[in-house]
Coordinates of C-alpha atoms in Angstrom, one line a residue:
Chain O
M294 CA 44.1 110.8 -34.1
P295 CA 46.7 108.8 -35.9
R296 CA 45.6 105.9 -38.0
G297 CA 46.0 102.3 -36.9
A298 CA 49.3 100.5 -37.0
A299 CA 49.8 97.1 -38.7
I300 CA 50.3 94.0 -36.4
E301 CA 52.4 91.0 -37.8
I302 CA 52.5 87.8 -35.8
R303 CA 54.9 85.2 -37.0
D304 CA 55.1 81.6 -35.9
L305 CA 54.1 82.4 -32.4
T306 CA 54.1 79.4 -30.1
K307 CA 53.4 79.1 -26.4
R308 CA 53.6 75.9 -24.4
Y309 CA 52.2 75.2 -21.2
G310 CA 53.9 71.9 -19.9
D311 CA 53.3 69.5 -22.7
V312 CA 50.3 71.4 -24.2
K313 CA 50.8 73.8 -27.0
A314 CA 48.4 76.6 -26.3
I315 CA 49.4 78.2 -29.6
D316 CA 51.3 76.4 -32.3
A317 CA 53.1 78.4 -34.9
V318 CA 50.4 81.1 -35.4
S319 CA 51.1 83.6 -38.0
L320 CA 48.7 86.5 -38.8
T321 CA 49.1 89.9 -40.4
V322 CA 46.6 92.6 -39.6
A323 CA 46.6 95.7 -41.9
E324 CA 46.5 99.3 -40.7
G325 CA 43.1 100.1 -39.6
E326 CA 41.8 96.6 -40.1
F327 CA 39.2 94.9 -37.8
V328 CA 40.4 91.1 -37.4
T329 CA 38.7 88.7 -35.2
L330 CA 40.0 85.7 -33.4
L331 CA 37.2 83.3 -33.2
G332 CA 37.3 79.9 -31.5
L333 CA 36.1 77.9 -28.6
S334 CA 37.6 78.1 -25.2
G335 CA 41.1 76.5 -25.2
S336 CA 41.5 77.3 -28.8
G337 CA 44.4 79.6 -28.3
K338 CA 42.7 82.7 -29.3
S339 CA 43.1 84.6 -25.9
T340 CA 46.6 83.3 -25.5
T341 CA 47.4 85.0 -28.9
L342 CA 45.8 88.2 -27.9
M343 CA 47.6 88.2 -24.6
A344 CA 50.8 87.6 -26.3
V345 CA 50.3 90.6 -28.5
A346 CA 49.5 92.6 -25.3
G347 CA 52.7 91.5 -23.7
F348 CA 51.1 89.4 -20.9
V349 CA 52.1 85.9 -22.3
D350 CA 55.7 85.3 -22.9
P351 CA 56.0 83.3 -26.1
D352 CA 58.2 80.2 -26.5
G353 CA 58.9 81.0 -30.1
G354 CA 58.0 83.3 -32.9
A355 CA 57.8 87.1 -33.1
I356 CA 55.4 90.0 -32.8
A357 CA 55.9 93.3 -34.7
I358 CA 53.7 96.4 -34.5
S359 CA 54.2 99.1 -37.2
G360 CA 57.2 97.0 -38.4
S361 CA 59.0 97.1 -35.2
D362 CA 59.6 94.0 -33.2
V363 CA 57.8 94.0 -29.6
T364 CA 58.3 90.4 -28.8
T365 CA 60.3 91.1 -25.7
L366 CA 59.0 94.5 -24.9
P367 CA 57.1 94.7 -21.6
P368 CA 53.3 95.6 -21.7
E369 CA 53.6 99.1 -20.6
K370 CA 56.0 100.0 -23.4
R371 CA 53.9 98.5 -26.3
N372 CA 51.3 101.5 -26.3
L373 CA 48.4 99.2 -27.2
G374 CA 44.7 99.8 -25.8
V375 CA 43.4 96.7 -24.2
V376 CA 39.9 95.9 -23.1
F377 CA 39.7 92.8 -20.7
Q378 CA 37.0 90.2 -20.6
N379 CA 35.6 91.4 -17.2
Y380 CA 36.5 95.0 -18.0
A381 CA 39.3 95.2 -15.3
L382 CA 38.3 98.7 -14.2
F383 CA 40.1 100.0 -11.1
P384 CA 37.4 99.7 -8.4
H385 CA 39.0 102.3 -6.2
L386 CA 38.9 105.1 -8.7
N387 CA 35.8 106.8 -10.2
V388 CA 35.1 107.0 -14.0
F389 CA 37.0 110.0 -14.6
D390 CA 40.2 108.8 -12.9
N391 CA 39.8 105.4 -14.3
I392 CA 40.0 106.9 -17.9
A393 CA 42.6 109.5 -16.9
F394 CA 44.9 106.8 -15.8
P395 CA 46.8 106.1 -18.9
L396 CA 47.2 110.0 -19.4
R397 CA 48.7 110.3 -16.0
M398 CA 51.1 107.6 -16.8
R399 CA 52.2 109.5 -19.7
R400 CA 52.6 112.8 -17.6
H401 CA 50.1 114.9 -19.5
A402 CA 49.1 118.1 -18.1
E403 CA 45.8 118.1 -16.2
S404 CA 44.0 120.5 -18.4
E405 CA 44.9 118.2 -21.4
I406 CA 43.7 115.3 -19.4
D407 CA 40.4 116.9 -18.8
T408 CA 39.8 117.5 -22.5
Q409 CA 40.8 114.0 -23.7
V410 CA 38.7 112.4 -21.0
R411 CA 35.7 114.4 -21.9
R412 CA 36.5 113.6 -25.7
V413 CA 36.3 109.9 -25.0
L414 CA 33.4 110.0 -22.7
D415 CA 31.4 111.7 -25.6
L416 CA 32.8 109.0 -27.9
V417 CA 31.1 106.3 -25.7
S418 CA 28.0 108.4 -24.8
L419 CA 28.8 108.5 -21.0
R420 CA 29.3 112.3 -20.6
D421 CA 27.4 112.7 -17.5
L422 CA 28.9 109.7 -15.5
S423 CA 32.4 111.0 -14.9
A424 CA 32.3 111.2 -11.1
R425 CA 30.5 108.0 -10.6
R426 CA 32.0 105.1 -8.8
I427 CA 32.7 102.0 -10.8
T428 CA 30.5 99.7 -8.6
E429 CA 27.6 102.1 -9.3
L430 CA 27.7 101.3 -13.1
S431 CA 25.7 98.8 -15.1
G432 CA 27.6 96.1 -17.0
G433 CA 27.2 97.9 -20.4
Q434 CA 28.3 101.2 -18.8
Q435 CA 31.4 99.5 -17.3
Q436 CA 32.0 98.1 -20.7
R437 CA 31.9 101.7 -22.1
V438 CA 34.4 103.0 -19.6
A439 CA 36.8 100.1 -20.2
L440 CA 36.6 101.0 -23.9
A441 CA 37.1 104.8 -23.2
R442 CA 40.1 104.1 -21.0
A443 CA 41.7 101.9 -23.7
L444 CA 41.2 104.6 -26.4
V445 CA 42.0 107.9 -24.4
F446 CA 45.6 107.8 -25.2
S447 CA 44.9 107.3 -28.9
P448 CA 46.7 103.9 -29.3
P449 CA 47.2 102.8 -32.8
V450 CA 46.0 99.3 -31.8
L451 CA 43.0 98.1 -29.8
L452 CA 43.0 94.6 -28.4
M453 CA 39.7 93.2 -27.3
D454 CA 39.3 89.9 -25.4
E455 CA 35.6 89.0 -25.3
P456 CA 34.6 92.4 -24.3
L457 CA 30.7 91.6 -24.7
G458 CA 30.9 88.2 -23.2
A459 CA 29.1 89.3 -20.0
L460 CA 26.4 91.3 -21.4
D461 CA 22.8 90.3 -22.3
R462 CA 22.1 89.7 -26.0
Q463 CA 20.2 93.1 -26.7
L464 CA 23.0 95.1 -25.2
R465 CA 25.7 93.0 -26.9
E466 CA 24.1 93.9 -30.3
Q467 CA 23.8 97.5 -29.5
L468 CA 27.6 97.7 -28.4
Q469 CA 28.7 95.7 -31.4
I470 CA 27.3 98.5 -33.6
E471 CA 29.1 101.2 -31.4
I472 CA 32.4 99.3 -31.6
R473 CA 32.1 99.3 -35.3
R474 CA 31.1 102.9 -35.5
I475 CA 34.2 103.9 -33.1
H476 CA 36.5 101.7 -35.2
R477 CA 35.4 103.5 -38.4
Q478 CA 35.5 106.8 -36.9
L479 CA 39.1 106.5 -35.3
G480 CA 40.7 104.2 -37.9
V481 CA 42.5 102.3 -35.2
T482 CA 43.5 98.7 -35.9
V483 CA 41.4 96.1 -33.8
L484 CA 42.3 92.6 -32.9
Y485 CA 39.2 91.2 -31.4
V486 CA 38.6 87.9 -29.6
T487 CA 35.2 86.2 -29.4
H488 CA 33.5 82.8 -29.2
D489 CA 30.4 84.3 -30.8
Q490 CA 30.3 83.4 -34.5
E491 CA 27.6 86.1 -35.3
E492 CA 29.5 88.7 -33.4
A493 CA 32.6 87.9 -35.6
L494 CA 30.7 87.8 -38.8
S495 CA 28.9 91.1 -38.2
M496 CA 31.9 93.1 -36.9
S497 CA 35.0 91.9 -38.7
D498 CA 36.9 92.7 -41.9
R499 CA 38.5 89.4 -41.5
I500 CA 38.2 86.5 -39.3
A501 CA 40.7 83.9 -38.1
I502 CA 39.1 80.7 -36.9
M503 CA 41.3 79.0 -34.3
A504 CA 41.2 75.4 -32.9
D505 CA 43.9 73.5 -31.1
G506 CA 46.2 76.4 -31.2
R507 CA 46.1 77.0 -34.8
I508 CA 44.4 79.2 -37.2
Q509 CA 42.0 77.0 -39.3
Q510 CA 41.2 79.6 -41.8
L511 CA 41.7 83.2 -42.1
G512 CA 39.2 85.1 -44.4
T513 CA 36.6 87.7 -44.9
P514 CA 33.2 86.9 -43.2
H515 CA 31.8 85.8 -46.6
E516 CA 34.7 83.5 -47.4
V517 CA 34.7 81.7 -44.1
Y518 CA 30.8 81.2 -44.1
M519 CA 30.5 80.3 -47.9
Q520 CA 34.0 78.7 -48.7
P521 CA 35.1 77.0 -45.3
S522 CA 38.3 75.2 -45.8
N523 CA 37.5 72.2 -43.5
R524 CA 34.7 70.7 -41.6
F525 CA 35.4 72.3 -38.3
V526 CA 35.1 75.8 -39.9
A527 CA 31.9 74.8 -41.7
G528 CA 30.4 73.5 -38.4
F529 CA 31.4 76.6 -36.6
F530 CA 29.0 78.8 -38.5
G531 CA 25.7 77.3 -37.8
E532 CA 24.1 74.4 -39.7
S533 CA 25.6 72.9 -42.8
N534 CA 24.9 69.8 -45.1
F535 CA 27.8 67.6 -45.8
L536 CA 27.8 65.2 -48.9
D537 CA 30.4 62.6 -49.3
V538 CA 31.7 63.1 -52.9
A539 CA 34.2 61.9 -55.4
V540 CA 36.0 64.4 -57.4
E541 CA 35.4 63.5 -61.1
R542 CA 37.2 66.4 -62.7
A543 CA 39.5 68.8 -60.7
G544 CA 40.4 72.1 -61.7
D545 CA 38.7 75.5 -61.2
N546 CA 35.3 74.2 -61.7
P547 CA 35.4 70.7 -60.4
V548 CA 32.7 68.2 -61.2
L549 CA 31.6 66.2 -58.1
R550 CA 29.8 63.0 -57.9
P551 CA 27.9 62.2 -54.7
K552 CA 28.4 58.6 -53.2
G553 CA 25.6 56.3 -54.0
L554 CA 24.1 58.3 -56.8
R555 CA 24.8 57.4 -60.4
D556 CA 23.2 60.1 -62.7
I557 CA 23.9 63.2 -60.7
T558 CA 26.8 65.4 -60.7
L559 CA 27.4 68.5 -58.5
H560 CA 29.4 71.7 -59.3
A561 CA 31.4 73.9 -56.9
A562 CA 33.3 77.2 -57.3
L563 CA 36.9 76.4 -56.0
R564 CA 39.6 78.5 -54.6
R565 CA 42.3 76.0 -53.9
P566 CA 43.6 72.8 -55.3
L567 CA 42.1 69.5 -54.0
S568 CA 44.3 66.8 -52.8
G569 CA 43.5 63.5 -51.0
D570 CA 41.0 60.8 -52.0
R571 CA 37.8 61.4 -49.9
F572 CA 36.0 64.6 -50.2
L573 CA 33.1 66.5 -48.6
A574 CA 30.8 68.8 -50.4
M575 CA 29.1 71.4 -48.1
V576 CA 26.0 73.5 -48.8
R577 CA 24.4 75.8 -46.4
P578 CA 20.6 75.0 -45.6
E579 CA 19.4 78.4 -46.5
A580 CA 21.3 78.4 -50.0
I581 CA 19.0 75.5 -51.2
E582 CA 15.8 76.1 -53.0
I583 CA 12.9 73.8 -53.5
G584 CA 11.3 72.9 -56.9
D585 CA 9.1 70.2 -58.4
S586 CA 11.5 69.4 -61.3
R587 CA 15.2 69.6 -62.4
D588 CA 16.0 73.3 -63.0
P589 CA 18.7 74.0 -65.7
A590 CA 19.1 77.5 -64.1
F591 CA 20.8 76.0 -61.2
E592 CA 24.2 74.1 -61.6
N593 CA 23.2 71.6 -58.8
N594 CA 20.0 69.6 -58.7
L595 CA 19.3 66.9 -56.4
P596 CA 16.1 64.8 -56.0
G597 CA 14.6 63.5 -52.7
T598 CA 11.3 63.2 -50.6
V599 CA 10.3 65.3 -47.8
E600 CA 11.0 63.7 -44.3
Q601 CA 10.2 66.3 -41.9
Q602 CA 9.1 70.0 -41.2
D603 CA 10.3 72.1 -38.3
F604 CA 8.9 75.6 -37.5
L605 CA 11.6 77.9 -36.2
G606 CA 9.9 81.2 -36.1
A607 CA 11.8 83.5 -38.6
T608 CA 12.5 80.3 -40.6
Q609 CA 11.3 76.8 -41.2
R610 CA 13.4 73.7 -41.7
L611 CA 12.6 71.0 -44.1
T612 CA 14.5 67.7 -43.7
V613 CA 14.8 66.1 -47.3
K614 CA 15.9 62.4 -47.8
T615 CA 18.1 62.1 -50.8
G616 CA 20.3 59.3 -52.2
A617 CA 23.2 61.1 -50.8
G618 CA 21.8 61.3 -47.3
S619 CA 19.4 63.7 -45.4
V620 CA 19.7 67.3 -46.4
A621 CA 18.4 70.2 -44.2
V622 CA 16.9 73.1 -46.2
R623 CA 16.0 76.4 -44.5
M624 CA 13.1 78.4 -46.1
S625 CA 11.6 81.7 -45.2
R626 CA 8.7 81.6 -42.8
L627 CA 6.5 83.0 -45.8
A628 CA 7.4 80.0 -47.9
N629 CA 4.4 77.6 -48.6
A630 CA 5.5 74.6 -46.6
A631 CA 2.0 73.2 -46.5
A632 CA 2.3 72.2 -50.1
L633 CA 5.4 69.9 -49.0
P634 CA 4.0 67.2 -46.6
A635 CA 6.1 64.3 -45.6
G636 CA 6.7 62.0 -48.4
A637 CA 6.2 64.6 -51.2
P638 CA 8.9 64.3 -54.0
V639 CA 11.0 67.5 -54.4
W640 CA 14.0 68.6 -56.2
L641 CA 16.7 70.6 -54.4
K642 CA 18.7 73.2 -56.4
W643 CA 21.6 75.4 -55.5
R644 CA 24.4 77.4 -57.2
A645 CA 27.8 76.1 -57.7
G646 CA 29.1 79.2 -55.8
E647 CA 27.2 78.0 -52.7
T648 CA 29.0 74.6 -52.6
A649 CA 32.3 74.2 -50.8
V650 CA 34.6 71.1 -51.3
F651 CA 37.4 70.0 -48.9
D652 CA 39.3 67.1 -48.0
A653 CA 37.3 64.8 -45.5
Q654 CA 40.4 64.1 -43.4
D655 CA 40.9 67.9 -42.5
Chain Y
M47 CA 5.4 79.1 21.1
T48 CA 5.9 77.1 18.1
G49 CA 8.7 74.4 18.1
S50 CA 11.1 76.5 15.7
R51 CA 10.6 79.7 17.8
L52 CA 11.3 77.6 21.0
A53 CA 14.5 76.3 19.4
S54 CA 15.6 79.7 18.2
F55 CA 14.9 81.2 21.9
A56 CA 16.9 78.1 23.3
T57 CA 19.8 78.9 20.9
S58 CA 19.8 82.7 21.6
A59 CA 19.8 82.1 25.4
T60 CA 22.6 79.4 25.3
T61 CA 24.7 81.8 23.2
A62 CA 24.0 84.7 25.7
L63 CA 25.0 82.3 28.6
V64 CA 28.2 81.4 26.9
C65 CA 29.2 84.9 26.1
V66 CA 28.6 85.8 29.8
L67 CA 30.8 83.0 31.0
L68 CA 33.5 83.9 28.7
L69 CA 33.5 87.5 29.5
L70 CA 32.7 87.6 33.2
P71 CA 36.2 86.7 34.5
T72 CA 37.8 89.3 32.2
I73 CA 35.2 91.9 33.2
A74 CA 35.6 91.0 36.8
V75 CA 39.0 92.5 36.9
M76 CA 37.8 95.9 36.1
P77 CA 36.1 96.8 39.5
L78 CA 39.2 95.5 41.2
S79 CA 41.1 98.4 39.7
I80 CA 39.0 101.3 41.3
T81 CA 39.6 100.1 45.0
E82 CA 40.9 102.5 47.6
T83 CA 42.8 99.7 49.4
N84 CA 46.5 98.9 48.9
F85 CA 45.5 95.2 48.2
V86 CA 43.1 93.5 45.7
T87 CA 39.6 93.1 47.3
F88 CA 36.4 92.0 45.9
P89 CA 34.0 93.7 46.1
P90 CA 36.2 96.8 45.9
R91 CA 36.1 99.3 48.8
G92 CA 35.3 102.9 47.9
F93 CA 36.1 104.5 44.6
S94 CA 39.4 105.8 43.5
L95 CA 41.6 106.1 40.4
R96 CA 44.8 106.2 42.5
W97 CA 45.9 102.8 40.8
Y98 CA 45.6 104.4 37.4
E99 CA 47.7 107.3 38.6
T100 CA 50.2 104.8 39.8
L101 CA 50.1 103.2 36.4
F102 CA 50.9 106.4 34.7
T103 CA 53.4 107.8 37.1
S104 CA 55.5 105.0 38.6
D105 CA 58.7 104.3 36.6
A106 CA 58.2 100.6 36.3
W107 CA 54.6 100.8 35.1
R108 CA 54.9 103.8 32.8
G109 CA 58.2 102.4 31.4
A110 CA 56.4 99.1 30.7
M111 CA 53.7 100.8 29.0
V112 CA 56.1 102.9 26.8
T113 CA 58.1 99.7 26.0
S114 CA 55.0 97.8 25.0
F115 CA 53.7 100.5 22.7
I116 CA 57.1 101.1 21.1
T117 CA 57.5 97.3 20.6
A118 CA 54.0 96.9 19.2
A119 CA 54.5 99.9 16.8
L120 CA 57.8 98.6 15.5
T121 CA 56.5 95.0 15.3
T122 CA 53.7 96.3 13.0
A123 CA 56.2 98.1 11.0
V124 CA 58.3 95.2 10.4
A125 CA 55.6 92.5 10.1
T126 CA 53.1 94.4 8.0
P127 CA 55.2 95.0 4.8
I128 CA 57.1 91.5 5.0
G129 CA 53.6 89.6 5.7
T130 CA 52.1 91.5 2.7
M131 CA 54.9 90.5 0.5
M132 CA 54.6 86.9 1.7
A133 CA 51.0 86.8 1.0
L134 CA 51.7 88.0 -2.6
G135 CA 54.3 85.5 -3.1
L136 CA 52.0 82.9 -1.7
A137 CA 49.4 83.8 -4.2
R138 CA 51.7 83.2 -7.1
L139 CA 52.4 79.6 -6.0
K140 CA 51.2 76.8 -7.9
G141 CA 50.3 73.0 -7.4
R142 CA 51.6 71.3 -4.4
W143 CA 53.8 74.4 -3.4
V144 CA 50.5 76.1 -2.3
G145 CA 50.0 73.7 0.6
I146 CA 53.5 73.5 1.6
G147 CA 53.6 77.3 1.5
N148 CA 50.5 77.7 3.6
V149 CA 51.7 75.3 6.3
F150 CA 55.0 77.0 6.4
I151 CA 53.5 80.4 6.9
L152 CA 51.2 79.2 9.7
L153 CA 54.0 77.5 11.6
P154 CA 54.3 80.4 14.2
I155 CA 50.8 79.7 15.1
I156 CA 51.0 75.9 15.1
V157 CA 54.1 75.7 17.2
P158 CA 53.5 76.2 20.9
T159 CA 54.5 79.7 21.8
I160 CA 56.7 78.5 24.6
V161 CA 58.7 76.6 22.0
T162 CA 59.1 79.4 19.9
G163 CA 60.1 81.5 23.0
V164 CA 62.7 79.0 24.0
A165 CA 64.1 78.9 20.3
L166 CA 64.1 82.7 20.0
Y167 CA 65.9 83.0 23.5
G168 CA 68.7 80.7 22.3
L169 CA 69.1 82.6 19.1
L170 CA 68.8 86.2 20.5
A171 CA 71.0 85.4 23.4
R172 CA 73.8 84.6 21.2
L173 CA 73.2 87.8 19.3
G174 CA 73.2 89.8 22.6
L175 CA 69.6 91.1 21.9
I176 CA 68.1 89.7 25.1
G177 CA 66.5 92.7 27.1
T178 CA 66.4 95.0 24.1
I179 CA 63.5 96.4 22.1
P180 CA 65.0 95.2 18.7
G181 CA 65.1 91.6 20.3
L182 CA 61.5 91.8 21.3
V183 CA 60.4 93.3 17.9
L184 CA 62.1 90.3 16.2
G185 CA 60.3 87.8 18.4
H186 CA 57.0 89.5 18.0
S187 CA 57.2 89.8 14.3
V188 CA 57.6 86.1 14.1
L189 CA 54.3 85.7 16.0
A190 CA 52.6 88.4 14.1
L191 CA 53.6 87.5 10.4
P192 CA 51.0 84.8 10.0
F193 CA 48.2 87.0 11.0
V194 CA 49.2 89.6 8.5
V195 CA 49.6 87.0 5.7
I196 CA 46.1 85.6 6.5
N197 CA 44.4 89.0 6.4
V198 CA 46.1 90.0 3.1
A199 CA 45.6 86.6 1.5
A200 CA 42.0 86.9 2.3
V201 CA 41.5 90.2 0.3
L202 CA 44.0 88.9 -2.4
Q203 CA 41.8 86.0 -3.1
K204 CA 39.1 88.4 -4.2
F205 CA 41.4 90.5 -6.1
D206 CA 41.3 90.3 -9.9
R207 CA 44.9 90.2 -11.1
R208 CA 43.6 91.5 -14.4
I209 CA 43.2 94.9 -13.1
E210 CA 46.9 94.8 -12.5
Q211 CA 47.5 93.8 -16.2
A212 CA 45.1 96.6 -17.1
A213 CA 47.4 99.0 -15.4
R214 CA 50.4 97.6 -17.3
S215 CA 48.7 97.8 -20.6
L216 CA 47.8 101.5 -19.8
G217 CA 51.4 102.3 -19.3
A218 CA 52.3 101.7 -15.7
S219 CA 55.5 100.0 -14.8
P220 CA 55.2 96.9 -12.5
L221 CA 56.0 98.9 -9.4
T222 CA 53.7 101.7 -10.3
A223 CA 50.8 99.3 -11.0
F224 CA 51.3 97.9 -7.6
R225 CA 51.5 101.2 -5.9
L226 CA 48.6 102.7 -7.7
V227 CA 46.4 99.8 -8.3
T228 CA 47.2 96.7 -6.4
L229 CA 48.1 98.2 -3.0
P230 CA 45.0 100.4 -2.8
N231 CA 42.7 97.4 -3.3
L232 CA 44.7 95.3 -0.8
L233 CA 44.5 98.1 1.8
P234 CA 41.6 96.7 4.0
G235 CA 43.6 93.4 4.3
V236 CA 46.8 95.2 4.9
A237 CA 45.3 97.5 7.6
A238 CA 43.6 94.5 9.4
G239 CA 46.9 92.6 9.2
A240 CA 48.6 95.6 10.8
L241 CA 46.1 95.9 13.6
F242 CA 46.4 92.2 14.3
A243 CA 50.3 92.7 14.3
F244 CA 49.9 95.3 16.9
L245 CA 47.6 93.4 19.0
T246 CA 49.6 90.3 18.8
S247 CA 52.8 92.1 20.1
F248 CA 50.8 94.2 22.7
D249 CA 49.1 91.1 24.1
D250 CA 52.1 88.8 24.1
F251 CA 53.4 87.5 27.4
V252 CA 55.3 84.2 26.6
I253 CA 57.7 85.6 24.2
A254 CA 58.2 88.8 26.2
L255 CA 58.9 86.8 29.3
F256 CA 61.7 85.1 27.6
L257 CA 63.1 88.0 25.9
A258 CA 62.4 91.1 28.0
G259 CA 65.4 90.5 30.4
I260 CA 65.5 93.7 32.6
G261 CA 66.0 96.1 29.8
A262 CA 62.8 95.8 27.8
V263 CA 59.9 94.9 30.2
T264 CA 56.5 95.0 28.6
L265 CA 53.1 95.5 30.2
P266 CA 52.2 92.0 30.6
V267 CA 55.6 91.1 31.9
Q268 CA 55.4 93.9 34.4
M269 CA 51.9 92.6 35.4
W270 CA 53.3 89.2 36.0
S271 CA 56.1 90.7 38.2
G272 CA 53.2 92.6 40.0
I273 CA 51.4 89.4 40.7
R274 CA 54.5 87.6 41.8
F275 CA 55.8 90.0 44.3
E276 CA 52.9 92.1 45.5
I277 CA 49.3 91.7 44.6
S278 CA 48.8 95.4 43.8
P279 CA 45.4 96.7 42.4
A280 CA 47.8 98.3 39.9
V281 CA 47.9 95.0 38.1
A282 CA 43.9 95.2 37.7
A283 CA 44.4 98.7 36.5
A284 CA 46.9 97.5 33.8
S285 CA 44.6 94.6 33.0
T286 CA 41.8 97.2 32.3
V287 CA 44.1 99.3 30.0
L288 CA 45.2 96.2 28.1
L289 CA 41.5 95.1 27.7
F290 CA 40.5 98.5 26.5
M291 CA 43.4 98.6 24.0
S292 CA 42.4 95.2 22.7
C293 CA 38.7 96.2 22.4
L294 CA 39.6 99.6 20.7
L295 CA 41.9 97.7 18.1
L296 CA 39.3 95.0 17.4
A297 CA 36.6 97.7 16.8
L298 CA 39.0 99.7 14.6
Q299 CA 39.7 96.4 12.6
W300 CA 35.9 95.8 12.3
W301 CA 35.5 99.5 11.0
V302 CA 38.1 98.8 8.5
K303 CA 36.7 95.7 7.3
R304 CA 33.3 97.2 6.9
R305 CA 34.6 100.1 4.6

């Protein structure tokens, strides 16, 4: 099985009437990398994927695979595995013939087809179902057949459009693990589309967060989660606290002053230069610890009083009123929340590395 | 009997009555065909299949049946592929073109058949196709097209275009994808459309009356002459054959749809 091929998308644009479905999207996926396009519906993620597959004719820009331009190549000449949102299996063919389809298109010998189909059926753990009709399969099994069909001809690139969207949570998690395993095993390059942030975080090498037809941020799961480049990206991955701040000293380790607080400064680890005049500092609720006094071991200390407690099962949330606004804190279920009744004074503390800063206008 | 059971009984009884009223005149023609007499009587006298024999041996009747079958078969062969393509094209229309396209395709059903007949007569006379099977086939194809389009469009509506895209992504050219994936999935609709096309041609009287001339007399036209010049029980026998054919084709269509 050959290793994956690199995908290079440059300034890709697609208009539908006056609306730009994708607007100058550029993205490079390395050989064997797993990159996810994450966004809400209408963000342009599926349009981008379908342009790579060859089903969307771009108005501008170029797509190259393994260094050769495929922008005007019809889908059948691109040699890419595509897994569609609703699987798009052929209902008039059985499992074996569905999976054999791409090999028959490539005029392989029947004996070779038999070997290859059995190989991928093993890969997706469906060995005994080759004679089944598609309508007799469960959703999870259909998903596996779609995956097997997209992999059987050993394409260097696998494109997946919300492949787990129709499955229930438990099955989805199981298949996420399986897709990761297959990706590692085959070394195929994967471009994956989803609207599920947890799916993106757990599966991807890198994530491209899309909105309004543009890539908002491209980075590893850790980067996009802990150092979001704007409020939209921050809001995409669960709960976050935003504090209005002024930048007192720019540079690599900027000093921030929360609006409305005189004697408090905050510290952040910054990866890009700041510009503009209004800034937001962001910290995740689970990054904050609770203490009863200022703690010099943490770069950031903020005093407040407990406003409310919510029990959430695995975690509990504390809402703390501070001079810079309400701050949500997420603690383990095991933390002693009983000691923190409403009105209790507390100190919030967190590391500089857990603080992201961005222009409030973005 | 409770109120709702009474209502349900009344509904069933009414339905049965309407069915009998609708069917009775049609079925009444059947006993007429087995009479021994030279003229139509009711109730029939004796039992004889001589009028069926006439149907299959006399030049006029046998010729009409052969013409009807050939015309219907050729109409099916012409209307089915064209109608299927029209349905595929119609499915790709967007916005206000959908409504315009739909009305346009239904026109042959909306326009009174006699108007279509007059129009076709004018056109085909100029082309020298009156009294020929090709002329009849052209006329019947106009009538049959909407039925093919409707049947294929119905299946197409439930058809997921993404399986066509899947075929493309797996290496099939547009034509191969259509042949190996789209067409097999549209087949129930295409088959139903073909049966309707056959039936439309086989049953048609109005268009055929205009176009048959003396060279391409179909079974309904021959029956009409039979009634006009001699009220022969052969007409009843021909009606029975026609009825049987229609039932057979409808049953076939029902069977295709169920699969």
